[in-house]
Amino acid sequence: MDGRFEGSYLGRDASLSDTARMECKICWWVYDPALGDDVWQIPPGTPFSALPEHWRCPECDGARDQFMVLAEPT
């Protein structure tokens, strides 16, 4: 077992689409680029890969690498 969660992007921002929704694996808060993040003053339309390095989950303070890619709706 390698300790990875299914859907983990492992910090590889280049592997994410600009519309990828990301879920915190600690508290399940979802970052949606269409909405941005009011807490960190991230404007709507900002992809997860463009968030500043110091950005953290606004609910639990989890680091960016604690997020998993949510499956696109079919």
PDB file of N, CA and C in Angstrom:
ATOM      1  N   MET A   1       0.855  -1.181   0.000  1.00  0.00           N
ATOM      2  CA  MET A   1       0.000   0.000   0.000  1.00  0.00           C
ATOM      3  C   MET A   1       0.891   1.231   0.000  1.00  0.00           C
ATOM      4  N   ASP A   2       0.548   2.209  -0.832  1.00  0.00           N
ATOM      5  CA  ASP A   2       1.427   3.365  -0.983  1.00  0.00           C
ATOM      6  C   ASP A   2       0.961   4.596  -0.224  1.00  0.00           C
ATOM      7  N   GLY A   3      -0.158   4.539   0.505  1.00  0.00           N
ATOM      8  CA  GLY A   3      -0.600   5.659   1.318  1.00  0.00           C
ATOM      9  C   GLY A   3      -1.338   6.747   0.555  1.00  0.00           C
ATOM     10  N   ARG A   4      -1.571   6.541  -0.730  1.00  0.00           N
ATOM     11  CA  ARG A   4      -2.285   7.544  -1.514  1.00  0.00           C
ATOM     12  C   ARG A   4      -3.778   7.263  -1.483  1.00  0.00           C
ATOM     13  N   PHE A   5      -4.558   8.322  -1.551  1.00  0.00           N
ATOM     14  CA  PHE A   5      -5.997   8.191  -1.663  1.00  0.00           C
ATOM     15  C   PHE A   5      -6.363   8.211  -3.137  1.00  0.00           C
ATOM     16  N   GLU A   6      -7.402   7.463  -3.486  1.00  0.00           N
ATOM     17  CA  GLU A   6      -7.890   7.552  -4.856  1.00  0.00           C
ATOM     18  C   GLU A   6      -8.340   8.986  -5.088  1.00  0.00           C
ATOM     19  N   GLY A   7      -7.950   9.561  -6.190  1.00  0.00           N
ATOM     20  CA  GLY A   7      -8.300  10.941  -6.488  1.00  0.00           C
ATOM     21  C   GLY A   7      -7.258  11.947  -6.029  1.00  0.00           C
ATOM     22  N   SER A   8      -6.263  11.512  -5.254  1.00  0.00           N
ATOM     23  CA  SER A   8      -5.219  12.435  -4.832  1.00  0.00           C
ATOM     24  C   SER A   8      -4.446  12.914  -6.048  1.00  0.00           C
ATOM     25  N   TYR A   9      -4.130  14.174  -6.056  1.00  0.00           N
ATOM     26  CA  TYR A   9      -3.358  14.697  -7.180  1.00  0.00           C
ATOM     27  C   TYR A   9      -1.880  14.800  -6.837  1.00  0.00           C
ATOM     28  N   LEU A  10      -1.549  14.533  -5.574  1.00  0.00           N
ATOM     29  CA  LEU A  10      -0.172  14.448  -5.090  1.00  0.00           C
ATOM     30  C   LEU A  10       0.645  15.707  -5.355  1.00  0.00           C
ATOM     31  N   GLY A  11      -0.021  16.869  -5.369  1.00  0.00           N
ATOM     32  CA  GLY A  11       0.687  18.126  -5.551  1.00  0.00           C
ATOM     33  C   GLY A  11       1.077  18.431  -6.977  1.00  0.00           C
ATOM     34  N   ARG A  12       0.628  17.617  -7.920  1.00  0.00           N
ATOM     35  CA  ARG A  12       0.975  17.832  -9.334  1.00  0.00           C
ATOM     36  C   ARG A  12      -0.061  18.752  -9.970  1.00  0.00           C
ATOM     37  N   ASP A  13       0.135  20.057  -9.809  1.00  0.00           N
ATOM     38  CA  ASP A  13      -0.812  21.033 -10.340  1.00  0.00           C
ATOM     39  C   ASP A  13      -1.006  20.888 -11.849  1.00  0.00           C
ATOM     40  N   ALA A  14       0.043  20.503 -12.574  1.00  0.00           N
ATOM     41  CA  ALA A  14      -0.054  20.387 -14.031  1.00  0.00           C
ATOM     42  C   ALA A  14      -1.030  19.297 -14.451  1.00  0.00           C
ATOM     43  N   SER A  15      -1.347  18.364 -13.551  1.00  0.00           N
ATOM     44  CA  SER A  15      -2.263  17.283 -13.901  1.00  0.00           C
ATOM     45  C   SER A  15      -3.729  17.671 -13.728  1.00  0.00           C
ATOM     46  N   LEU A  16      -3.995  18.873 -13.222  1.00  0.00           N
ATOM     47  CA  LEU A  16      -5.360  19.318 -12.964  1.00  0.00           C
ATOM     48  C   LEU A  16      -5.899  20.159 -14.103  1.00  0.00           C
ATOM     49  N   SER A  17      -7.179  19.959 -14.422  1.00  0.00           N
ATOM     50  CA  SER A  17      -7.822  20.865 -15.379  1.00  0.00           C
ATOM     51  C   SER A  17      -8.170  22.154 -14.639  1.00  0.00           C
ATOM     52  N   ASP A  18      -8.384  23.229 -15.368  1.00  0.00           N
ATOM     53  CA  ASP A  18      -8.719  24.511 -14.742  1.00  0.00           C
ATOM     54  C   ASP A  18     -10.078  24.476 -14.046  1.00  0.00           C
ATOM     55  N   THR A  19     -10.920  23.510 -14.405  1.00  0.00           N
ATOM     56  CA  THR A  19     -12.253  23.429 -13.803  1.00  0.00           C
ATOM     57  C   THR A  19     -12.349  22.350 -12.730  1.00  0.00           C
ATOM     58  N   ALA A  20     -11.234  21.698 -12.403  1.00  0.00           N
ATOM     59  CA  ALA A  20     -11.254  20.611 -11.419  1.00  0.00           C
ATOM     60  C   ALA A  20     -11.731  21.117 -10.057  1.00  0.00           C
ATOM     61  N   ARG A  21     -12.724  20.423  -9.512  1.00  0.00           N
ATOM     62  CA  ARG A  21     -13.186  20.700  -8.154  1.00  0.00           C
ATOM     63  C   ARG A  21     -12.393  19.803  -7.216  1.00  0.00           C
ATOM     64  N   MET A  22     -11.957  20.374  -6.110  1.00  0.00           N
ATOM     65  CA  MET A  22     -11.077  19.671  -5.185  1.00  0.00           C
ATOM     66  C   MET A  22     -11.734  19.577  -3.808  1.00  0.00           C
ATOM     67  N   GLU A  23     -11.617  18.401  -3.175  1.00  0.00           N
ATOM     68  CA  GLU A  23     -12.231  18.173  -1.872  1.00  0.00           C
ATOM     69  C   GLU A  23     -11.158  17.914  -0.822  1.00  0.00           C
ATOM     70  N   CYS A  24     -11.263  18.618   0.293  1.00  0.00           N
ATOM     71  CA  CYS A  24     -10.336  18.412   1.410  1.00  0.00           C
ATOM     72  C   CYS A  24     -10.588  17.027   2.002  1.00  0.00           C
ATOM     73  N   LYS A  25      -9.543  16.226   2.107  1.00  0.00           N
ATOM     74  CA  LYS A  25      -9.730  14.878   2.641  1.00  0.00           C
ATOM     75  C   LYS A  25      -9.777  14.860   4.169  1.00  0.00           C
ATOM     76  N   ILE A  26      -9.637  16.025   4.784  1.00  0.00           N
ATOM     77  CA  ILE A  26      -9.743  16.123   6.241  1.00  0.00           C
ATOM     78  C   ILE A  26     -11.172  16.482   6.654  1.00  0.00           C
ATOM     79  N   CYS A  27     -11.729  17.540   6.043  1.00  0.00           N
ATOM     80  CA  CYS A  27     -13.053  18.027   6.475  1.00  0.00           C
ATOM     81  C   CYS A  27     -14.118  17.975   5.379  1.00  0.00           C
ATOM     82  N   TRP A  28     -13.734  17.575   4.170  1.00  0.00           N
ATOM     83  CA  TRP A  28     -14.641  17.414   3.019  1.00  0.00           C
ATOM     84  C   TRP A  28     -15.112  18.734   2.415  1.00  0.00           C
ATOM     85  N   TRP A  29     -14.499  19.851   2.772  1.00  0.00           N
ATOM     86  CA  TRP A  29     -14.840  21.129   2.137  1.00  0.00           C
ATOM     87  C   TRP A  29     -14.399  21.057   0.675  1.00  0.00           C
ATOM     88  N   VAL A  30     -15.214  21.630  -0.222  1.00  0.00           N
ATOM     89  CA  VAL A  30     -14.927  21.565  -1.656  1.00  0.00           C
ATOM     90  C   VAL A  30     -14.496  22.929  -2.172  1.00  0.00           C
ATOM     91  N   TYR A  31     -13.329  22.946  -2.848  1.00  0.00           N
ATOM     92  CA  TYR A  31     -12.915  24.152  -3.577  1.00  0.00           C
ATOM     93  C   TYR A  31     -13.461  24.025  -4.989  1.00  0.00           C
ATOM     94  N   ASP A  32     -14.304  24.978  -5.367  1.00  0.00           N
ATOM     95  CA  ASP A  32     -14.875  25.032  -6.709  1.00  0.00           C
ATOM     96  C   ASP A  32     -14.334  26.275  -7.389  1.00  0.00           C
ATOM     97  N   PRO A  33     -13.558  26.116  -8.468  1.00  0.00           N
ATOM     98  CA  PRO A  33     -12.980  27.290  -9.127  1.00  0.00           C
ATOM     99  C   PRO A  33     -14.028  28.279  -9.628  1.00  0.00           C
ATOM    100  N   ALA A  34     -15.215  27.800  -9.923  1.00  0.00           N
ATOM    101  CA  ALA A  34     -16.275  28.704 -10.385  1.00  0.00           C
ATOM    102  C   ALA A  34     -16.706  29.666  -9.279  1.00  0.00           C
ATOM    103  N   LEU A  35     -16.495  29.270  -8.024  1.00  0.00           N
ATOM    104  CA  LEU A  35     -16.899  30.101  -6.880  1.00  0.00           C
ATOM    105  C   LEU A  35     -15.744  30.839  -6.221  1.00  0.00           C
ATOM    106  N   GLY A  36     -14.534  30.318  -6.357  1.00  0.00           N
ATOM    107  CA  GLY A  36     -13.391  30.919  -5.661  1.00  0.00           C
ATOM    108  C   GLY A  36     -13.469  30.635  -4.171  1.00  0.00           C
ATOM    109  N   ASP A  37     -12.877  31.498  -3.366  1.00  0.00           N
ATOM    110  CA  ASP A  37     -12.832  31.314  -1.914  1.00  0.00           C
ATOM    111  C   ASP A  37     -12.904  32.682  -1.243  1.00  0.00           C
ATOM    112  N   ASP A  38     -14.052  32.975  -0.646  1.00  0.00           N
ATOM    113  CA  ASP A  38     -14.246  34.266   0.016  1.00  0.00           C
ATOM    114  C   ASP A  38     -13.307  34.467   1.198  1.00  0.00           C
ATOM    115  N   VAL A  39     -13.017  33.403   1.946  1.00  0.00           N
ATOM    116  CA  VAL A  39     -12.175  33.519   3.140  1.00  0.00           C
ATOM    117  C   VAL A  39     -10.776  34.023   2.770  1.00  0.00           C
ATOM    118  N   TRP A  40     -10.211  33.454   1.705  1.00  0.00           N
ATOM    119  CA  TRP A  40      -8.859  33.826   1.265  1.00  0.00           C
ATOM    120  C   TRP A  40      -8.888  34.902   0.166  1.00  0.00           C
ATOM    121  N   GLN A  41     -10.066  35.430  -0.127  1.00  0.00           N
ATOM    122  CA  GLN A  41     -10.237  36.469  -1.154  1.00  0.00           C
ATOM    123  C   GLN A  41      -9.718  36.009  -2.514  1.00  0.00           C
ATOM    124  N   ILE A  42     -10.064  34.760  -2.862  1.00  0.00           N
ATOM    125  CA  ILE A  42      -9.717  34.197  -4.169  1.00  0.00           C
ATOM    126  C   ILE A  42     -10.916  34.419  -5.079  1.00  0.00           C
ATOM    127  N   PRO A  43     -10.746  35.146  -6.182  1.00  0.00           N
ATOM    128  CA  PRO A  43     -11.894  35.457  -7.035  1.00  0.00           C
ATOM    129  C   PRO A  43     -12.411  34.231  -7.791  1.00  0.00           C
ATOM    130  N   PRO A  44     -13.713  34.244  -8.117  1.00  0.00           N
ATOM    131  CA  PRO A  44     -14.266  33.179  -8.952  1.00  0.00           C
ATOM    132  C   PRO A  44     -13.471  33.062 -10.253  1.00  0.00           C
ATOM    133  N   GLY A  45     -13.353  31.835 -10.743  1.00  0.00           N
ATOM    134  CA  GLY A  45     -12.620  31.587 -11.972  1.00  0.00           C
ATOM    135  C   GLY A  45     -11.160  31.223 -11.743  1.00  0.00           C
ATOM    136  N   THR A  46     -10.726  31.169 -10.475  1.00  0.00           N
ATOM    137  CA  THR A  46      -9.331  30.836 -10.169  1.00  0.00           C
ATOM    138  C   THR A  46      -9.180  29.325 -10.040  1.00  0.00           C
ATOM    139  N   PRO A  47      -8.415  28.690 -10.938  1.00  0.00           N
ATOM    140  CA  PRO A  47      -8.213  27.242 -10.815  1.00  0.00           C
ATOM    141  C   PRO A  47      -7.402  26.898  -9.566  1.00  0.00           C
ATOM    142  N   PHE A  48      -7.594  25.685  -9.069  1.00  0.00           N
ATOM    143  CA  PHE A  48      -6.869  25.224  -7.885  1.00  0.00           C
ATOM    144  C   PHE A  48      -5.365  25.355  -8.086  1.00  0.00           C
ATOM    145  N   SER A  49      -4.895  25.075  -9.290  1.00  0.00           N
ATOM    146  CA  SER A  49      -3.454  25.134  -9.575  1.00  0.00           C
ATOM    147  C   SER A  49      -2.896  26.551  -9.483  1.00  0.00           C
ATOM    148  N   ALA A  50      -3.769  27.566  -9.523  1.00  0.00           N
ATOM    149  CA  ALA A  50      -3.322  28.958  -9.456  1.00  0.00           C
ATOM    150  C   ALA A  50      -3.427  29.548  -8.044  1.00  0.00           C
ATOM    151  N   LEU A  51      -3.872  28.747  -7.081  1.00  0.00           N
ATOM    152  CA  LEU A  51      -3.945  29.250  -5.706  1.00  0.00           C
ATOM    153  C   LEU A  51      -2.533  29.505  -5.190  1.00  0.00           C
ATOM    154  N   PRO A  52      -2.362  30.515  -4.331  1.00  0.00           N
ATOM    155  CA  PRO A  52      -1.026  30.777  -3.784  1.00  0.00           C
ATOM    156  C   PRO A  52      -0.532  29.600  -2.943  1.00  0.00           C
ATOM    157  N   GLU A  53       0.777  29.437  -2.887  1.00  0.00           N
ATOM    158  CA  GLU A  53       1.375  28.322  -2.140  1.00  0.00           C
ATOM    159  C   GLU A  53       0.956  28.320  -0.670  1.00  0.00           C
ATOM    160  N   HIS A  54       0.707  29.495  -0.096  1.00  0.00           N
ATOM    161  CA  HIS A  54       0.345  29.585   1.321  1.00  0.00           C
ATOM    162  C   HIS A  54      -1.144  29.329   1.570  1.00  0.00           C
ATOM    163  N   TRP A  55      -1.936  29.135   0.500  1.00  0.00           N
ATOM    164  CA  TRP A  55      -3.369  28.895   0.652  1.00  0.00           C
ATOM    165  C   TRP A  55      -3.601  27.600   1.416  1.00  0.00           C
ATOM    166  N   ARG A  56      -4.608  27.609   2.283  1.00  0.00           N
ATOM    167  CA  ARG A  56      -4.986  26.426   3.062  1.00  0.00           C
ATOM    168  C   ARG A  56      -6.499  26.319   3.095  1.00  0.00           C
ATOM    169  N   CYS A  57      -7.005  25.164   3.453  1.00  0.00           N
ATOM    170  CA  CYS A  57      -8.448  24.948   3.534  1.00  0.00           C
ATOM    171  C   CYS A  57      -9.055  25.974   4.496  1.00  0.00           C
ATOM    172  N   PRO A  58     -10.077  26.700   4.048  1.00  0.00           N
ATOM    173  CA  PRO A  58     -10.674  27.709   4.920  1.00  0.00           C
ATOM    174  C   PRO A  58     -11.490  27.124   6.074  1.00  0.00           C
ATOM    175  N   GLU A  59     -11.794  25.839   6.024  1.00  0.00           N
ATOM    176  CA  GLU A  59     -12.570  25.207   7.098  1.00  0.00           C
ATOM    177  C   GLU A  59     -11.690  24.591   8.187  1.00  0.00           C
ATOM    178  N   CYS A  60     -10.622  23.872   7.780  1.00  0.00           N
ATOM    179  CA  CYS A  60      -9.838  23.127   8.775  1.00  0.00           C
ATOM    180  C   CYS A  60      -8.353  23.468   8.755  1.00  0.00           C
ATOM    181  N   ASP A  61      -7.937  24.374   7.879  1.00  0.00           N
ATOM    182  CA  ASP A  61      -6.544  24.799   7.758  1.00  0.00           C
ATOM    183  C   ASP A  61      -5.647  23.711   7.170  1.00  0.00           C
ATOM    184  N   GLY A  62      -6.255  22.731   6.473  1.00  0.00           N
ATOM    185  CA  GLY A  62      -5.470  21.691   5.817  1.00  0.00           C
ATOM    186  C   GLY A  62      -4.663  22.254   4.655  1.00  0.00           C
ATOM    187  N   ALA A  63      -3.511  21.671   4.416  1.00  0.00           N
ATOM    188  CA  ALA A  63      -2.634  22.114   3.328  1.00  0.00           C
ATOM    189  C   ALA A  63      -3.209  21.715   1.967  1.00  0.00           C
ATOM    190  N   ARG A  64      -2.716  22.366   0.921  1.00  0.00           N
ATOM    191  CA  ARG A  64      -3.186  22.092  -0.441  1.00  0.00           C
ATOM    192  C   ARG A  64      -3.036  20.623  -0.830  1.00  0.00           C
ATOM    193  N   ASP A  65      -1.979  19.975  -0.351  1.00  0.00           N
ATOM    194  CA  ASP A  65      -1.771  18.581  -0.742  1.00  0.00           C
ATOM    195  C   ASP A  65      -2.714  17.622  -0.027  1.00  0.00           C
ATOM    196  N   GLN A  66      -3.594  18.157   0.815  1.00  0.00           N
ATOM    197  CA  GLN A  66      -4.611  17.334   1.482  1.00  0.00           C
ATOM    198  C   GLN A  66      -5.914  17.307   0.692  1.00  0.00           C
ATOM    199  N   PHE A  67      -5.887  17.773  -0.536  1.00  0.00           N
ATOM    200  CA  PHE A  67      -7.082  17.810  -1.370  1.00  0.00           C
ATOM    201  C   PHE A  67      -7.070  16.715  -2.400  1.00  0.00           C
ATOM    202  N   MET A  68      -8.272  16.220  -2.729  1.00  0.00           N
ATOM    203  CA  MET A  68      -8.447  15.182  -3.734  1.00  0.00           C
ATOM    204  C   MET A  68      -9.304  15.736  -4.868  1.00  0.00           C
ATOM    205  N   VAL A  69      -9.071  15.216  -6.060  1.00  0.00           N
ATOM    206  CA  VAL A  69      -9.850  15.614  -7.230  1.00  0.00           C
ATOM    207  C   VAL A  69     -11.226  14.952  -7.145  1.00  0.00           C
ATOM    208  N   LEU A  70     -12.270  15.755  -7.278  1.00  0.00           N
ATOM    209  CA  LEU A  70     -13.615  15.202  -7.346  1.00  0.00           C
ATOM    210  C   LEU A  70     -13.896  14.781  -8.776  1.00  0.00           C
ATOM    211  N   ALA A  71     -14.589  13.696  -8.936  1.00  0.00           N
ATOM    212  CA  ALA A  71     -14.953  13.228 -10.283  1.00  0.00           C
ATOM    213  C   ALA A  71     -15.870  14.242 -10.944  1.00  0.00           C
ATOM    214  N   GLU A  72     -15.653  14.431 -12.220  1.00  0.00           N
ATOM    215  CA  GLU A  72     -16.523  15.331 -12.985  1.00  0.00           C
ATOM    216  C   GLU A  72     -17.900  14.681 -13.095  1.00  0.00           C
ATOM    217  N   PRO A  73     -18.986  15.479 -12.982  1.00  0.00           N
ATOM    218  CA  PRO A  73     -20.317  14.898 -13.133  1.00  0.00           C
ATOM    219  C   PRO A  73     -20.503  14.327 -14.537  1.00  0.00           C
ATOM    220  N   THR A  74     -21.181  13.222 -14.627  1.00  0.00           N
ATOM    221  CA  THR A  74     -21.410  12.600 -15.946  1.00  0.00           C
ATOM    222  C   THR A  74     -22.746  12.943 -16.495  1.00  0.00           C
TER     223      THR A  74
END
